[in-house]
Coordinates of N, CA and C in Angstrom, one line a residue:
M1 N 3.6 -20.4 -76.5 CA 3.0 -19.2 -76.0 C 3.5 -18.0 -76.7
N2 N 2.7 -17.0 -77.0 CA 3.0 -15.8 -77.7 C 3.5 -14.8 -76.8
A3 N 4.8 -14.3 -77.0 CA 5.4 -13.3 -76.1 C 4.6 -12.0 -76.2
D4 N 3.8 -11.8 -77.2 CA 3.1 -10.5 -77.3 C 1.7 -10.6 -76.6
N5 N 1.5 -11.7 -75.9 CA 0.2 -11.9 -75.2 C 0.0 -10.8 -74.2
E6 N -1.1 -10.1 -74.3 CA -1.3 -8.9 -73.5 C -1.5 -9.2 -72.0
Y7 N -1.9 -10.5 -71.7 CA -2.0 -10.8 -70.3 C -0.7 -11.1 -69.6
L8 N 0.4 -11.4 -70.4 CA 1.7 -11.5 -69.8 C 2.1 -10.2 -69.3
H9 N 1.7 -9.1 -69.9 CA 2.1 -7.7 -69.4 C 1.4 -7.5 -68.1
V10 N 0.2 -8.0 -68.0 CA -0.5 -7.8 -66.7 C 0.2 -8.6 -65.6
L11 N 0.6 -9.8 -65.9 CA 1.3 -10.6 -64.9 C 2.6 -10.0 -64.5
T12 N 3.3 -9.4 -65.5 CA 4.6 -8.7 -65.3 C 4.3 -7.5 -64.3
H13 N 3.2 -6.8 -64.6 CA 2.8 -5.6 -63.7 C 2.6 -6.1 -62.3
L14 N 1.9 -7.2 -62.1 CA 1.7 -7.8 -60.8 C 3.0 -8.1 -60.1
Y15 N 3.8 -8.8 -60.8 CA 5.1 -9.3 -60.2 C 6.2 -8.3 -60.0
E16 N 6.0 -7.2 -60.6 CA 6.9 -6.1 -60.4 C 6.6 -5.3 -59.2
K17 N 5.4 -5.5 -58.6 CA 5.0 -4.8 -57.4 C 5.8 -5.4 -56.2
S18 N 6.0 -4.5 -55.2 CA 6.8 -5.0 -54.1 C 6.2 -4.5 -52.8
L19 N 6.3 -5.4 -51.8 CA 5.9 -5.1 -50.4 C 7.0 -4.9 -49.5
I20 N 8.2 -4.6 -50.0 CA 9.4 -4.5 -49.2 C 9.3 -3.4 -48.2
L21 N 8.5 -2.4 -48.4 CA 8.4 -1.3 -47.4 C 7.4 -1.6 -46.3
H22 N 6.9 -2.8 -46.3 CA 5.9 -3.1 -45.3 C 6.3 -4.4 -44.5
D23 N 5.9 -4.3 -43.3 CA 6.2 -5.5 -42.4 C 5.0 -6.4 -42.4
L24 N 5.0 -7.4 -43.2 CA 3.9 -8.3 -43.4 C 3.5 -9.0 -42.1
S25 N 4.4 -9.2 -41.2 CA 4.1 -9.9 -40.0 C 3.2 -9.0 -39.1
L26 N 3.1 -7.7 -39.4 CA 2.2 -6.8 -38.6 C 0.8 -6.6 -39.2
F27 N 0.6 -7.2 -40.3 CA -0.7 -7.1 -41.0 C -1.7 -7.9 -40.2
D28 N -2.9 -7.5 -40.1 CA -4.0 -8.3 -39.6 C -4.0 -9.6 -40.3
K29 N -4.1 -10.7 -39.6 CA -3.9 -12.1 -40.2 C -5.0 -12.4 -41.2
T30 N -6.3 -12.0 -40.9 CA -7.4 -12.3 -41.8 C -7.3 -11.4 -43.0
L31 N -7.1 -10.1 -42.8 CA -7.0 -9.2 -43.9 C -5.8 -9.6 -44.8
Y32 N -4.7 -10.0 -44.3 CA -3.5 -10.5 -45.1 C -3.9 -11.7 -45.9
F33 N -4.6 -12.6 -45.3 CA -5.0 -13.8 -46.0 C -5.8 -13.4 -47.3
Y34 N -6.8 -12.6 -47.1 CA -7.7 -12.2 -48.2 C -6.9 -11.3 -49.2
F35 N -6.0 -10.5 -48.8 CA -5.1 -9.7 -49.7 C -4.4 -10.7 -50.6
I36 N -3.7 -11.6 -50.0 CA -2.9 -12.6 -50.8 C -3.8 -13.4 -51.7
D37 N -4.9 -13.8 -51.1 CA -5.9 -14.6 -51.8 C -6.4 -13.9 -53.1
S38 N -6.7 -12.6 -52.9 CA -7.1 -11.8 -54.1 C -6.0 -11.8 -55.2
L39 N -4.8 -11.6 -54.7 CA -3.7 -11.5 -55.7 C -3.6 -12.9 -56.4
A40 N -3.8 -14.0 -55.7 CA -3.7 -15.3 -56.3 C -4.9 -15.5 -57.3
H41 N -6.0 -15.0 -57.0 CA -7.1 -15.1 -58.0 C -6.9 -14.2 -59.2
I42 N -6.2 -13.1 -59.0 CA -5.8 -12.2 -60.2 C -4.8 -13.0 -61.0
D43 N -3.8 -13.5 -60.4 CA -2.8 -14.3 -61.0 C -3.4 -15.5 -61.8
Y44 N -4.2 -16.2 -61.1 CA -4.8 -17.4 -61.8 C -5.7 -17.0 -63.0
T45 N -6.5 -16.0 -62.8 CA -7.4 -15.6 -63.9 C -6.6 -15.1 -65.1
C46 N -5.5 -14.3 -64.9 CA -4.7 -13.8 -66.0 C -3.9 -15.0 -66.6
S47 N -3.4 -15.9 -65.8 CA -2.7 -17.0 -66.3 C -3.5 -17.9 -67.2
I48 N -4.8 -18.1 -66.9 CA -5.6 -18.9 -67.7 C -5.7 -18.3 -69.1
Y49 N -5.7 -16.9 -69.2 CA -5.7 -16.2 -70.5 C -4.3 -16.3 -71.2
A50 N -3.3 -16.3 -70.4 CA -1.9 -16.1 -70.9 C -1.3 -17.5 -71.3
F51 N -1.6 -18.5 -70.6 CA -1.0 -19.8 -70.8 C -2.0 -20.9 -71.0
N52 N -1.6 -22.0 -71.6 CA -2.4 -23.2 -71.8 C -3.0 -23.6 -70.5
Y53 N -4.3 -24.0 -70.5 CA -4.9 -24.4 -69.2 C -4.1 -25.5 -68.5
Q54 N -3.5 -26.4 -69.2 CA -2.7 -27.5 -68.6 C -1.3 -27.2 -68.4
S55 N -0.9 -25.9 -68.4 CA 0.5 -25.5 -68.2 C 0.8 -25.8 -66.7
P56 N 2.1 -26.0 -66.4 CA 2.4 -26.2 -65.0 C 2.0 -25.0 -64.1
K57 N 2.2 -23.8 -64.6 CA 1.8 -22.7 -63.8 C 0.3 -22.7 -63.5
N58 N -0.5 -23.0 -64.4 CA -2.0 -23.1 -64.1 C -2.3 -24.3 -63.2
I59 N -1.7 -25.4 -63.4 CA -1.9 -26.5 -62.5 C -1.5 -26.2 -61.1
M60 N -0.3 -25.6 -60.9 CA 0.1 -25.2 -59.6 C -0.9 -24.1 -58.9
G61 N -1.3 -23.2 -59.8 CA -2.3 -22.2 -59.3 C -3.6 -22.9 -58.8
A62 N -4.1 -23.8 -59.6 CA -5.3 -24.5 -59.2 C -5.1 -25.3 -57.9
E63 N -3.9 -25.9 -57.7 CA -3.6 -26.6 -56.5 C -3.7 -25.6 -55.3
Y64 N -3.1 -24.4 -55.4 CA -3.2 -23.5 -54.3 C -4.7 -23.1 -54.1
M65 N -5.4 -22.9 -55.1 CA -6.8 -22.5 -55.0 C -7.6 -23.6 -54.3
R66 N -7.3 -24.8 -54.5 CA -8.0 -25.9 -53.8 C -7.7 -25.9 -52.3
W67 N -6.4 -25.6 -52.0 CA -6.0 -25.6 -50.6 C -6.6 -24.4 -49.9
R68 N -6.8 -23.3 -50.5 CA -7.3 -22.1 -49.9 C -8.8 -22.2 -49.5
I69 N -9.5 -23.1 -50.1 CA -10.9 -23.3 -49.8 C -11.0 -23.7 -48.3
D70 N -10.2 -24.6 -47.9 CA -10.2 -25.0 -46.4 C -9.6 -24.0 -45.5
E71 N -8.7 -23.2 -46.0 CA -8.0 -22.2 -45.2 C -8.9 -21.0 -44.9
E72 N -9.8 -20.7 -45.8 CA -10.7 -19.6 -45.6 C -11.8 -19.9 -44.5
K73 N -11.9 -21.2 -44.1 CA -12.8 -21.6 -43.1 C -12.2 -21.5 -41.7
K74 N -11.0 -21.2 -41.6 CA -10.3 -21.2 -40.3 C -10.4 -19.9 -39.6
G75 N -10.6 -19.9 -38.3 CA -10.6 -18.8 -37.4 C -11.5 -17.7 -37.9
D76 N -11.1 -16.4 -37.8 CA -11.9 -15.3 -38.2 C -12.1 -15.1 -39.7
R77 N -11.3 -15.9 -40.4 CA -11.4 -15.7 -41.9 C -12.9 -16.0 -42.4
V78 N -13.6 -16.9 -41.8 CA -14.9 -17.2 -42.2 C -15.8 -16.0 -42.1
H79 N -15.5 -15.0 -41.3 CA -16.4 -13.8 -41.1 C -16.1 -12.7 -42.1
F80 N -15.0 -12.8 -42.9 CA -14.6 -11.8 -43.8 C -15.7 -11.3 -44.8
P81 N -16.4 -12.3 -45.5 CA -17.5 -11.8 -46.4 C -18.6 -11.0 -45.7
A82 N -19.0 -11.5 -44.6 CA -20.0 -10.7 -43.8 C -19.5 -9.4 -43.4
F83 N -18.2 -9.3 -43.1 CA -17.5 -8.0 -42.7 C -17.7 -7.0 -43.8
I84 N -17.4 -7.5 -45.1 CA -17.5 -6.6 -46.2 C -18.9 -6.1 -46.4
T85 N -19.9 -6.9 -46.2 CA -21.3 -6.5 -46.3 C -21.6 -5.5 -45.2
W86 N -21.1 -5.8 -44.0 CA -21.3 -4.9 -42.8 C -20.7 -3.5 -43.1
L87 N -19.5 -3.5 -43.7 CA -18.9 -2.2 -44.1 C -19.9 -1.5 -45.1
K88 N -20.4 -2.2 -46.1 CA -21.2 -1.6 -47.1 C -22.5 -0.9 -46.4
D89 N -23.0 -1.6 -45.4 CA -24.2 -1.2 -44.7 C -24.0 -0.1 -43.7
T90 N -22.8 -0.2 -43.0 CA -22.6 0.7 -41.8 C -21.5 1.8 -42.1
R91 N -20.6 1.5 -43.0 CA -19.5 2.5 -43.3 C -19.4 2.5 -44.8
P92 N -20.4 3.0 -45.5 CA -20.3 3.1 -47.0 C -19.1 3.8 -47.6
E93 N -18.6 4.8 -46.8 CA -17.5 5.6 -47.3 C -16.2 4.7 -47.2
K94 N -16.1 3.8 -46.3 CA -15.0 2.9 -46.2 C -15.1 1.8 -47.2
F95 N -16.3 1.3 -47.4 CA -16.6 0.3 -48.4 C -16.2 0.8 -49.8
A96 N -16.5 2.0 -50.1 CA -16.2 2.6 -51.4 C -14.7 2.7 -51.6
K97 N -13.9 2.7 -50.6 CA -12.4 2.8 -50.7 C -11.8 1.5 -50.8
L98 N -12.5 0.4 -50.6 CA -11.9 -0.9 -50.7 C -11.6 -1.2 -52.2
P99 N -10.6 -2.1 -52.4 CA -10.4 -2.5 -53.8 C -11.7 -3.0 -54.4
S100 N -11.9 -2.7 -55.7 CA -13.1 -3.1 -56.4 C -13.3 -4.6 -56.4
L101 N -12.3 -5.4 -56.4 CA -12.5 -6.8 -56.4 C -13.2 -7.3 -55.1
W102 N -12.8 -6.7 -54.0 CA -13.5 -7.1 -52.7 C -14.9 -6.6 -52.8
Q103 N -15.1 -5.4 -53.3 CA -16.5 -4.9 -53.4 C -17.4 -5.8 -54.3
M104 N -16.8 -6.3 -55.4 CA -17.6 -7.1 -56.3 C -17.8 -8.5 -55.7
I105 N -16.8 -9.2 -55.3 CA -16.8 -10.6 -54.9 C -17.6 -10.8 -53.6
Y106 N -17.4 -9.9 -52.6 CA -18.0 -10.1 -51.3 C -19.3 -9.3 -51.0
D107 N -19.8 -8.5 -52.0 CA -21.1 -7.9 -51.9 C -22.1 -8.9 -52.4
S108 N -23.0 -9.3 -51.4 CA -24.0 -10.3 -51.7 C -25.0 -9.9 -52.8
E109 N -25.1 -8.6 -53.1 CA -26.0 -8.1 -54.1 C -25.3 -8.1 -55.5
D110 N -24.0 -8.3 -55.6 CA -23.3 -8.2 -56.8 C -23.2 -9.6 -57.4
P111 N -23.5 -9.8 -58.7 CA -23.4 -11.2 -59.2 C -22.0 -11.7 -59.4
A112 N -21.0 -10.8 -59.2 CA -19.6 -11.3 -59.4 C -19.3 -12.4 -58.4
G113 N -18.3 -13.2 -58.8 CA -17.8 -14.2 -58.0 C -16.6 -14.9 -58.5
Y114 N -16.1 -15.9 -57.8 CA -15.0 -16.7 -58.3 C -15.7 -18.0 -58.9
R115 N -15.5 -18.3 -60.1 CA -16.0 -19.5 -60.8 C -14.8 -20.3 -61.2
S116 N -14.7 -21.5 -60.7 CA -13.6 -22.3 -61.0 C -12.3 -21.6 -60.7
F117 N -12.3 -20.8 -59.7 CA -11.2 -20.0 -59.2 C -10.9 -18.8 -60.0
R118 N -11.6 -18.6 -61.1 CA -11.4 -17.4 -61.9 C -12.3 -16.2 -61.5
I119 N -11.9 -15.0 -61.7 CA -12.7 -13.8 -61.4 C -13.7 -13.7 -62.5
V120 N -15.0 -13.6 -62.1 CA -16.1 -13.5 -63.1 C -17.0 -12.4 -62.6
P121 N -16.8 -11.2 -63.1 CA -17.6 -10.0 -62.7 C -19.1 -10.2 -63.2
D122 N -19.3 -10.7 -64.4 CA -20.6 -10.9 -64.9 C -20.8 -12.3 -65.4
P123 N -21.5 -13.2 -64.7 CA -21.6 -14.6 -65.1 C -22.3 -14.8 -66.4
D124 N -23.0 -13.8 -66.9 CA -23.7 -13.9 -68.2 C -22.9 -13.6 -69.4
S125 N -21.7 -12.9 -69.1 CA -20.8 -12.5 -70.2 C -19.9 -13.6 -70.6
K126 N -19.7 -13.7 -71.9 CA -18.8 -14.7 -72.5 C -17.5 -14.1 -72.9
Q127 N -17.4 -12.7 -72.7 CA -16.2 -12.0 -73.2 C -15.0 -12.1 -72.2
P128 N -13.8 -12.3 -72.7 CA -12.7 -12.3 -71.8 C -12.5 -10.9 -71.1
L129 N -12.0 -10.9 -69.9 CA -11.8 -9.7 -69.1 C -10.7 -8.9 -69.8
S130 N -10.8 -7.6 -69.8 CA -9.8 -6.7 -70.5 C -8.6 -6.6 -69.6
T131 N -7.5 -6.4 -70.2 CA -6.3 -6.2 -69.4 C -6.4 -4.9 -68.5
S132 N -7.1 -3.9 -69.0 CA -7.2 -2.7 -68.2 C -8.0 -3.0 -66.8
F133 N -8.9 -4.0 -66.9 CA -9.6 -4.4 -65.7 C -8.5 -5.0 -64.7
F134 N -7.6 -5.8 -65.1 CA -6.6 -6.4 -64.2 C -5.6 -5.3 -63.7
F135 N -5.2 -4.4 -64.6 CA -4.3 -3.4 -64.2 C -4.9 -2.6 -63.1
T136 N -6.2 -2.3 -63.2 CA -6.9 -1.5 -62.2 C -6.9 -2.3 -60.8
L137 N -7.3 -3.5 -60.9 CA -7.4 -4.4 -59.7 C -6.0 -4.4 -59.0
I138 N -5.0 -4.6 -59.7 CA -3.6 -4.7 -59.2 C -3.2 -3.4 -58.5
D139 N -3.4 -2.3 -59.2 CA -3.0 -1.0 -58.7 C -3.8 -0.7 -57.4
E140 N -5.1 -1.1 -57.3 CA -5.9 -0.8 -56.1 C -5.3 -1.6 -54.9
F141 N -4.9 -2.8 -55.1 CA -4.4 -3.6 -54.0 C -3.0 -3.1 -53.5
F142 N -2.4 -2.3 -54.3 CA -1.0 -1.8 -53.9 C -1.0 -0.3 -53.6
E143 N -2.2 0.3 -53.5 CA -2.3 1.7 -53.1 C -1.8 1.7 -51.6
Q144 N -0.9 2.7 -51.3 CA -0.3 2.8 -50.0 C -1.3 2.9 -48.9
D145 N -2.4 3.7 -49.1 CA -3.4 3.9 -48.0 C -4.1 2.6 -47.7
F146 N -4.4 1.8 -48.8 CA -5.0 0.5 -48.5 C -4.1 -0.4 -47.8
L147 N -2.8 -0.5 -48.2 CA -1.9 -1.4 -47.6 C -1.7 -1.0 -46.1
K148 N -1.6 0.3 -45.8 CA -1.5 0.8 -44.4 C -2.7 0.4 -43.6
S149 N -3.8 0.3 -44.2 CA -5.1 -0.1 -43.5 C -5.1 -1.5 -43.0
L150 N -4.2 -2.3 -43.6 CA -4.2 -3.8 -43.3 C -3.5 -4.1 -42.0
Y151 N -2.7 -3.2 -41.5 CA -1.9 -3.5 -40.3 C -2.8 -3.7 -39.1
E152 N -2.4 -4.5 -38.2 CA -3.1 -4.6 -36.9 C -3.2 -3.2 -36.3
E153 N -4.3 -2.9 -35.8 CA -4.6 -1.6 -35.2 C -4.7 -0.5 -36.2
A154 N -4.7 -0.8 -37.5 CA -4.9 0.2 -38.5 C -6.4 0.3 -38.8
S155 N -6.9 1.2 -39.6 CA -8.3 1.5 -39.8 C -9.1 0.3 -40.2
L156 N -8.7 -0.4 -41.2 CA -9.6 -1.6 -41.7 C -9.5 -2.7 -40.6
S157 N -8.4 -2.9 -40.0 CA -8.2 -3.9 -39.0 C -9.1 -3.6 -37.8
R158 N -9.1 -2.3 -37.4 CA -9.9 -1.9 -36.2 C -11.4 -2.1 -36.5
L159 N -11.8 -1.8 -37.8 CA -13.2 -2.0 -38.1 C -13.5 -3.5 -38.2
F160 N -12.6 -4.4 -38.6 CA -12.8 -5.8 -38.6 C -13.0 -6.3 -37.1
C161 N -12.2 -5.8 -36.2 CA -12.3 -6.1 -34.8 C -13.6 -5.6 -34.2
E162 N -14.0 -4.4 -34.6 CA -15.3 -3.9 -34.2 C -16.5 -4.8 -34.7
F163 N -16.4 -5.2 -35.9 CA -17.4 -6.1 -36.5 C -17.4 -7.4 -35.7
L164 N -16.3 -8.0 -35.5 CA -16.3 -9.3 -34.7 C -16.8 -9.1 -33.3
A165 N -16.5 -8.0 -32.7 CA -17.0 -7.8 -31.3 C -18.6 -7.7 -31.3
Q166 N -19.1 -7.0 -32.3 CA -20.6 -6.8 -32.4 C -21.2 -8.2 -32.8
K167 N -20.5 -8.9 -33.6 CA -21.0 -10.2 -34.0 C -21.1 -11.2 -32.8
N168 N -20.1 -11.1 -31.9 CA -19.9 -12.0 -30.8 C -20.7 -11.5 -29.5
A169 N -21.2 -10.3 -29.6 CA -21.9 -9.7 -28.4 C -23.3 -10.3 -28.2

């Protein structure tokens, strides 16, 4: 592995972030799952660029990603993609403040998606994603206003509860 690999700098940027000022046990459980899941997809996609595909790091990442497929089907987690679409339709100002990865992946009109657990904004492109793309994604997920919105009874959590109540009514 080349120590000058630009994606290693992205991974360092991700792993230097800290949640020490936050009580993760008070985060909305579904929003927390998708928060950590998004970070795992960022990690996995960058790791594919930074390390050999068969490196232990990438094998372990792929194992987590396989596990999460069943986990996202549990409880209210299954409703998260529809919640993001609902935000786009009913609260566009709140949708616009979401991390761009959530906007891309969970907007049914956007072609972006996870392909083989990698982040793929444009399925037709064969170009590797730029490091600036990843730096932006990481910084958005660690913005303090966004993190505060993940707490139970916080803005995004309240909207998720409102969405669920309307869905179940």
